[in-house]
PDB file of C-alpha atoms in Angstrom:
ATOM      1  CA  GLY A1444     133.953 -63.958-204.248  1.00 48.00           C
ATOM      2  CA  ALA A1445     137.390 -63.651-202.474  1.00 49.00           C
ATOM      3  CA  CYS A1446     138.122 -61.121-199.809  1.00 50.00           C
ATOM      4  CA  HIS A1447     139.989 -58.095-201.146  1.00 46.00           C
ATOM      5  CA  LYS A1448     142.128 -55.770-198.992  1.00 46.00           C
ATOM      6  CA  PRO A1449     140.797 -52.202-199.505  1.00 47.00           C
ATOM      7  CA  SER A1450     143.273 -49.424-200.303  1.00 48.00           C
ATOM      8  CA  VAL A1451     143.386 -46.768-197.621  1.00 47.00           C
ATOM      9  CA  GLY A1452     145.537 -44.267-199.454  1.00 52.00           C
ATOM     10  CA  GLY A1453     146.149 -41.123-197.271  1.00 53.00           C
ATOM     11  CA  GLY A1454     143.646 -42.349-194.671  1.00 55.00           C
ATOM     12  CA  GLY A1455     145.970 -45.159-193.461  1.00 54.00           C
ATOM     13  CA  ALA A1456     147.600 -42.892-190.930  1.00 59.00           C
ATOM     14  CA  ALA A1457     144.164 -41.836-189.566  1.00 56.00           C
ATOM     15  CA  LEU A1458     142.992 -45.535-189.428  1.00 53.00           C
ATOM     16  CA  HIS A1459     146.178 -46.502-187.635  1.00 54.00           C
ATOM     17  CA  GLU A1460     145.461 -43.592-185.075  1.00 59.00           C
ATOM     18  CA  LEU A1461     141.991 -45.037-184.436  1.00 55.00           C
ATOM     19  CA  PHE A1462     143.334 -48.349-183.464  1.00 53.00           C
ATOM     20  CA  VAL A1463     146.676 -47.592-181.846  1.00 55.00           C
ATOM     21  CA  GLU A1464     145.294 -47.652-178.298  1.00 57.00           C
ATOM     22  CA  VAL A1465     142.628 -50.224-178.700  1.00 55.00           C
ATOM     23  CA  GLY A1466     143.000 -53.522-176.768  1.00 60.00           C
ATOM     24  CA  GLU A1467     143.343 -56.720-178.679  1.00 64.00           C
ATOM     25  CA  SER A1468     139.841 -58.010-177.650  1.00 70.00           C
ATOM     26  CA  LEU A1469     138.209 -55.194-179.863  1.00 78.00           C
ATOM     27  CA  ASN A1470     140.328 -56.183-182.931  1.00 85.00           C
ATOM     28  CA  VAL A1471     139.383 -59.989-182.676  1.00 90.00           C
ATOM     29  CA  LEU A1472     136.374 -61.509-184.074  1.00 94.00           C
ATOM     30  CA  PRO A1473     135.319 -64.351-181.876  1.00 93.00           C
ATOM     31  CA  SER A1474     134.874 -67.859-183.364  1.00 94.00           C
ATOM     32  CA  VAL A1475     132.168 -68.800-180.969  1.00 93.00           C
ATOM     33  CA  MET A1476     129.236 -66.615-179.763  1.00 93.00           C
ATOM     34  CA  PRO A1477     130.198 -64.177-177.051  1.00 88.00           C
ATOM     35  CA  SER A1478     128.633 -64.760-173.576  1.00 86.00           C
ATOM     36  CA  GLY A1479     127.056 -61.264-173.640  1.00 85.00           C
ATOM     37  CA  SER A1480     125.699 -59.061-176.289  1.00 87.00           C
ATOM     38  CA  ARG A1481     128.758 -57.859-178.411  1.00 93.00           C
ATOM     39  CA  GLY A1482     128.629 -55.389-181.314  1.00 95.00           C
ATOM     40  CA  ALA A1483     130.600 -55.497-184.452  1.00 96.00           C
ATOM     41  CA  ILE A1484     131.412 -52.860-187.029  1.00 95.00           C
ATOM     42  CA  VAL A1485     131.715 -54.178-190.633  1.00 96.00           C
ATOM     43  CA  PHE A1486     132.743 -52.414-193.910  1.00 94.00           C
ATOM     44  CA  LEU A1487     131.154 -53.843-196.976  1.00 93.00           C
ATOM     45  CA  ASP A1488     130.449 -52.395-200.491  1.00 92.00           C
ATOM     46  CA  GLY A1489     131.582 -49.038-199.283  1.00 90.00           C
ATOM     47  CA  LYS A1490     129.086 -49.000-196.286  1.00 93.00           C
ATOM     48  CA  LEU A1491     130.133 -48.930-192.618  1.00 93.00           C
ATOM     49  CA  LEU A1492     127.538 -50.905-190.618  1.00 96.00           C
ATOM     50  CA  LEU A1493     127.157 -51.617-186.941  1.00 97.00           C
ATOM     51  CA  GLY A1494     125.242 -54.533-185.587  1.00 96.00           C
ATOM     52  CA  VAL A1495     124.831 -57.076-182.727  1.00 95.00           C
ATOM     53  CA  ILE A1496     126.561 -60.454-183.304  1.00 96.00           C
ATOM     54  CA  ARG A1497     123.837 -63.036-183.481  1.00 96.00           C
ATOM     55  CA  HIS A1498     125.558 -66.082-185.043  1.00 96.00           C
ATOM     56  CA  VAL A1499     128.976 -67.235-185.711  1.00 97.00           C
ATOM     57  CA  ASN A1500     129.726 -70.185-188.092  1.00 97.00           C
ATOM     58  CA  PRO A1501     133.541 -71.043-188.294  1.00 97.00           C
ATOM     59  CA  LYS A1502     134.659 -73.001-191.180  1.00 96.00           C
ATOM     60  CA  PRO A1503     134.795 -76.870-190.555  1.00 96.00           C
ATOM     61  CA  GLY A1504     137.864 -77.864-188.392  1.00 95.00           C
ATOM     62  CA  TRP A1505     138.696 -74.273-187.231  1.00 95.00           C
ATOM     63  CA  ALA A1506     139.816 -74.521-183.612  1.00 94.00           C
ATOM     64  CA  ALA A1507     141.254 -71.037-182.864  1.00 95.00           C
ATOM     65  CA  SER A1508     139.291 -68.673-180.624  1.00 94.00           C
ATOM     66  CA  PHE A1509     139.088 -66.029-183.384  1.00 94.00           C
ATOM     67  CA  LEU A1510     138.187 -65.890-186.971  1.00 96.00           C
ATOM     68  CA  HIS A1511     141.061 -64.982-189.270  1.00 93.00           C
ATOM     69  CA  ARG A1512     140.372 -61.946-191.605  1.00 90.00           C
ATOM     70  CA  ARG A1513     141.502 -63.839-194.636  1.00 92.00           C
ATOM     71  CA  ASP A1514     139.084 -66.626-194.033  1.00 92.00           C
ATOM     72  CA  ALA A1515     136.572 -66.740-196.954  1.00 90.00           C
ATOM     73  CA  SER A1516     134.726 -69.786-195.591  1.00 95.00           C
ATOM     74  CA  SER A1517     133.534 -68.700-192.168  1.00 97.00           C
ATOM     75  CA  ARG A1518     130.548 -66.498-191.681  1.00 97.00           C
ATOM     76  CA  PHE A1519     128.981 -64.385-188.990  1.00 98.00           C
ATOM     77  CA  ALA A1520     125.540 -62.763-188.679  1.00 98.00           C
ATOM     78  CA  LEU A1521     124.678 -59.286-187.370  1.00 97.00           C
ATOM     79  CA  HIS A1522     121.377 -57.787-186.445  1.00 96.00           C
ATOM     80  CA  LEU A1523     122.186 -54.366-187.866  1.00 97.00           C
ATOM     81  CA  CYS A1524     121.432 -51.323-185.805  1.00 96.00           C
ATOM     82  CA  GLU A1525     120.993 -47.537-186.234  1.00 94.00           C
ATOM     83  CA  VAL A1526     123.272 -45.450-184.100  1.00 93.00           C
ATOM     84  CA  ASP A1527     122.275 -42.183-182.319  1.00 92.00           C
ATOM     85  CA  PRO A1528     125.680 -40.284-182.428  1.00 90.00           C
ATOM     86  CA  ASP A1529     124.536 -38.000-179.665  1.00 88.00           C
ATOM     87  CA  THR A1530     123.704 -40.602-177.011  1.00 89.00           C
ATOM     88  CA  GLY A1531     125.419 -43.795-178.353  1.00 92.00           C
ATOM     89  CA  CYS A1532     121.912 -45.605-178.355  1.00 93.00           C
ATOM     90  CA  THR A1533     121.681 -48.315-180.878  1.00 93.00           C
ATOM     91  CA  ARG A1534     118.321 -49.196-182.134  1.00 91.00           C
ATOM     92  CA  PRO A1535     117.849 -52.739-183.928  1.00 92.00           C
ATOM     93  CA  ARG A1536     116.735 -52.232-187.472  1.00 94.00           C
ATOM     94  CA  THR A1537     113.264 -53.787-188.306  1.00 94.00           C
ATOM     95  CA  ASP A1538     113.460 -53.939-192.126  1.00 95.00           C
ATOM     96  CA  ALA A1539     113.841 -57.071-194.216  1.00 95.00           C
ATOM     97  CA  HIS A1540     117.581 -56.736-194.348  1.00 95.00           C
ATOM     98  CA  ALA A1541     118.098 -56.108-190.546  1.00 96.00           C
ATOM     99  CA  MET A1542     119.772 -59.662-190.233  1.00 97.00           C
ATOM    100  CA  GLN A1543     122.774 -60.018-192.516  1.00 97.00           C
ATOM    101  CA  TRP A1544     125.673 -62.503-192.909  1.00 98.00           C
ATOM    102  CA  PHE A1545     129.298 -61.340-193.339  1.00 97.00           C
ATOM    103  CA  ARG A1546     132.751 -62.806-193.843  1.00 97.00           C
ATOM    104  CA  PRO A1547     135.609 -62.200-191.491  1.00 97.00           C
ATOM    105  CA  CYS A1548     137.286 -59.921-194.067  1.00 94.00           C
ATOM    106  CA  ASP A1549     134.213 -57.497-193.717  1.00 95.00           C
ATOM    107  CA  PHE A1550     135.000 -57.209-189.962  1.00 95.00           C
ATOM    108  CA  VAL A1551     136.539 -53.968-188.784  1.00 93.00           C
ATOM    109  CA  CYS A1552     136.324 -54.246-184.900  1.00 94.00           C
ATOM    110  CA  THR A1553     133.974 -55.176-182.135  1.00 94.00           C
ATOM    111  CA  ALA A1554     132.069 -52.521-180.146  1.00 94.00           C
ATOM    112  CA  THR A1555     131.220 -52.752-176.415  1.00 92.00           C
ATOM    113  CA  LEU A1556     127.483 -52.664-175.854  1.00 93.00           C
ATOM    114  CA  ARG A1557     125.589 -52.366-172.610  1.00 88.00           C
ATOM    115  CA  GLN A1558     121.838 -52.567-171.916  1.00 80.00           C
ATOM    116  CA  ASP A1559     119.954 -49.348-172.288  1.00 69.00           C
ATOM    117  CA  LEU A1560     118.493 -48.901-168.874  1.00 63.00           C
ATOM    118  CA  ASN A1561     115.991 -46.276-170.248  1.00 63.00           C
ATOM    119  CA  SER A1562     114.239 -48.721-172.534  1.00 54.00           C
ATOM    120  CA  PRO A1563     110.777 -50.033-171.471  1.00 51.00           C
ATOM    121  CA  ALA A1564     110.817 -52.977-169.050  1.00 46.00           C
ATOM    122  CA  GLU A1565     108.576 -55.113-171.414  1.00 44.00           C
ATOM    123  CA  MET A1566     111.122 -55.005-174.255  1.00 44.00           C
ATOM    124  CA  ASN A1567     113.162 -58.078-175.093  1.00 45.00           C
ATOM    125  CA  HIS A1568     116.519 -56.861-173.750  1.00 43.00           C
ATOM    126  CA  SER A1569     118.637 -59.568-175.608  1.00 52.00           C
ATOM    127  CA  ALA A1570     117.462 -57.806-178.764  1.00 56.00           C
ATOM    128  CA  GLY A1571     118.261 -54.281-177.718  1.00 65.00           C
ATOM    129  CA  PRO A1572     118.243 -51.355-177.468  1.00 82.00           C
ATOM    130  CA  PHE A1573     121.913 -51.149-176.356  1.00 92.00           C
ATOM    131  CA  MET A1574     124.243 -48.339-175.611  1.00 93.00           C
ATOM    132  CA  LEU A1575     127.669 -48.037-177.115  1.00 94.00           C
ATOM    133  CA  ASP A1576     130.325 -47.248-174.523  1.00 93.00           C
ATOM    134  CA  ALA A1577     132.111 -43.891-174.918  1.00 92.00           C
ATOM    135  CA  GLU A1578     135.131 -45.402-176.764  1.00 92.00           C
ATOM    136  CA  SER A1579     133.066 -47.401-179.110  1.00 93.00           C
ATOM    137  CA  LEU A1580     131.012 -44.368-179.946  1.00 94.00           C
ATOM    138  CA  GLU A1581     134.143 -42.331-180.510  1.00 92.00           C
ATOM    139  CA  ARG A1582     135.478 -44.924-182.768  1.00 91.00           C
ATOM    140  CA  TRP A1583     132.256 -45.244-184.799  1.00 93.00           C
ATOM    141  CA  CYS A1584     132.092 -41.484-185.365  1.00 92.00           C
ATOM    142  CA  GLU A1585     135.799 -41.280-186.288  1.00 90.00           C
ATOM    143  CA  MET A1586     135.306 -44.193-188.829  1.00 91.00           C
ATOM    144  CA  ARG A1587     132.275 -42.422-190.285  1.00 90.00           C
ATOM    145  CA  THR A1588     134.328 -39.348-190.732  1.00 89.00           C
ATOM    146  CA  LEU A1589     137.073 -41.330-192.494  1.00 88.00           C
ATOM    147  CA  VAL A1590     134.648 -43.297-194.775  1.00 88.00           C
ATOM    148  CA  TYR A1591     132.100 -40.567-195.609  1.00 87.00           C
ATOM    149  CA  GLY A1592     134.171 -37.549-195.550  1.00 81.00           C
ATOM    150  CA  ASP A1593     134.611 -34.517-193.239  1.00 55.00           C
ATOM    151  CA  VAL A1594     133.194 -31.071-193.134  1.00 36.00           C
ATOM    152  CA  GLN A1595     135.161 -27.743-192.934  1.00 29.00           C
ATOM    153  CA  ARG A1596     135.637 -26.607-189.444  1.00 28.00           C
ATOM    154  CA  SER A1597     136.679 -23.222-188.038  1.00 26.00           C
ATOM    155  CA  PRO A1598     140.159 -23.076-186.597  1.00 30.00           C
ATOM    156  CA  VAL A1599     138.611 -21.825-183.347  1.00 29.00           C
ATOM    157  CA  THR A1600     136.494 -25.071-183.136  1.00 28.00           C
ATOM    158  CA  ALA A1601     139.350 -27.334-184.073  1.00 32.00           C
ATOM    159  CA  THR A1602     141.743 -25.703-181.646  1.00 29.00           C
ATOM    160  CA  HIS A1603     139.228 -25.748-178.735  1.00 31.00           C
ATOM    161  CA  ALA A1604     138.232 -29.445-179.292  1.00 33.00           C
ATOM    162  CA  THR A1605     141.919 -30.560-179.525  1.00 33.00           C
ATOM    163  CA  ALA A1606     142.801 -28.596-176.310  1.00 34.00           C
ATOM    164  CA  ARG A1607     139.666 -30.043-174.697  1.00 32.00           C
ATOM    165  CA  ASN A1608     140.671 -33.603-175.484  1.00 37.00           C
ATOM    166  CA  GLY A1609     144.312 -33.568-174.476  1.00 38.00           C
ATOM    167  CA  GLY A1610     145.551 -33.223-178.025  1.00 37.00           C
ATOM    168  CA  ARG A1611     143.216 -35.855-179.467  1.00 37.00           C
ATOM    169  CA  SER A1612     140.978 -34.766-182.270  1.00 38.00           C
ATOM    170  CA  GLY A1613     137.923 -37.100-181.362  1.00 40.00           C
ATOM    171  CA  GLY A1614     135.713 -34.423-179.875  1.00 39.00           C
ATOM    172  CA  ARG A1615     135.475 -32.359-183.105  1.00 38.00           C
ATOM    173  CA  ARG A1616     134.894 -35.494-185.259  1.00 37.00           C
ATOM    174  CA  ARG A1617     132.167 -36.668-182.930  1.00 39.00           C
ATOM    175  CA  GLY A1618     130.683 -33.266-183.373  1.00 41.00           C
ATOM    176  CA  TRP A1619     130.649 -33.764-187.110  1.00 36.00           C
ATOM    177  CA  CYS A1620     128.957 -37.179-186.684  1.00 44.00           C
ATOM    178  CA  ARG A1621     126.303 -35.428-184.684  1.00 41.00           C
ATOM    179  CA  GLN A1622     125.882 -32.941-187.316  1.00 40.00           C
ATOM    180  CA  GLN A1623     125.374 -35.632-190.044  1.00 39.00           C
ATOM    181  CA  ALA A1624     122.697 -37.272-187.892  1.00 41.00           C
ATOM    182  CA  ARG A1625     120.776 -34.156-187.936  1.00 41.00           C
ATOM    183  CA  MET A1626     120.855 -33.663-191.693  1.00 40.00           C
TER     184      MET A1626
END
């Protein structure tokens, strides 16, 4: 099937806010394997997924350093992860569907990963677990809020979170993401 552009309706402004201050490198899907572990967030069939990029197969003859979102021939594989919204720790999934192939039109953005220094020394560190950096975790929680809905918050909580974050609403949304993880 062809890549279809999703309609964002009233959420377009919220999506724009998520990416307005993001560097270009996070909005670009590399056409070659990154030198270090790099995460990617994808949106497919109404599901928001995060994984570690494991393979990149650009279409034949593609020479650019990135994959174009309208490209329906190139593919990339992610080892999907579960994300702990409290800590930013990503744990690689171990089920039969943990490794999946995607098209560039499924790509949302990359996520910065760093080694989880608290993991046991005998673990294969190239497989994870990893920690999302603070900005990637914030973006992940904000996107989950946009995709899966939001909960009612008291004006006191919203006002306190907005003031604490210099007018940005990320703190209260991350709180919601944490609430969802506990449910």
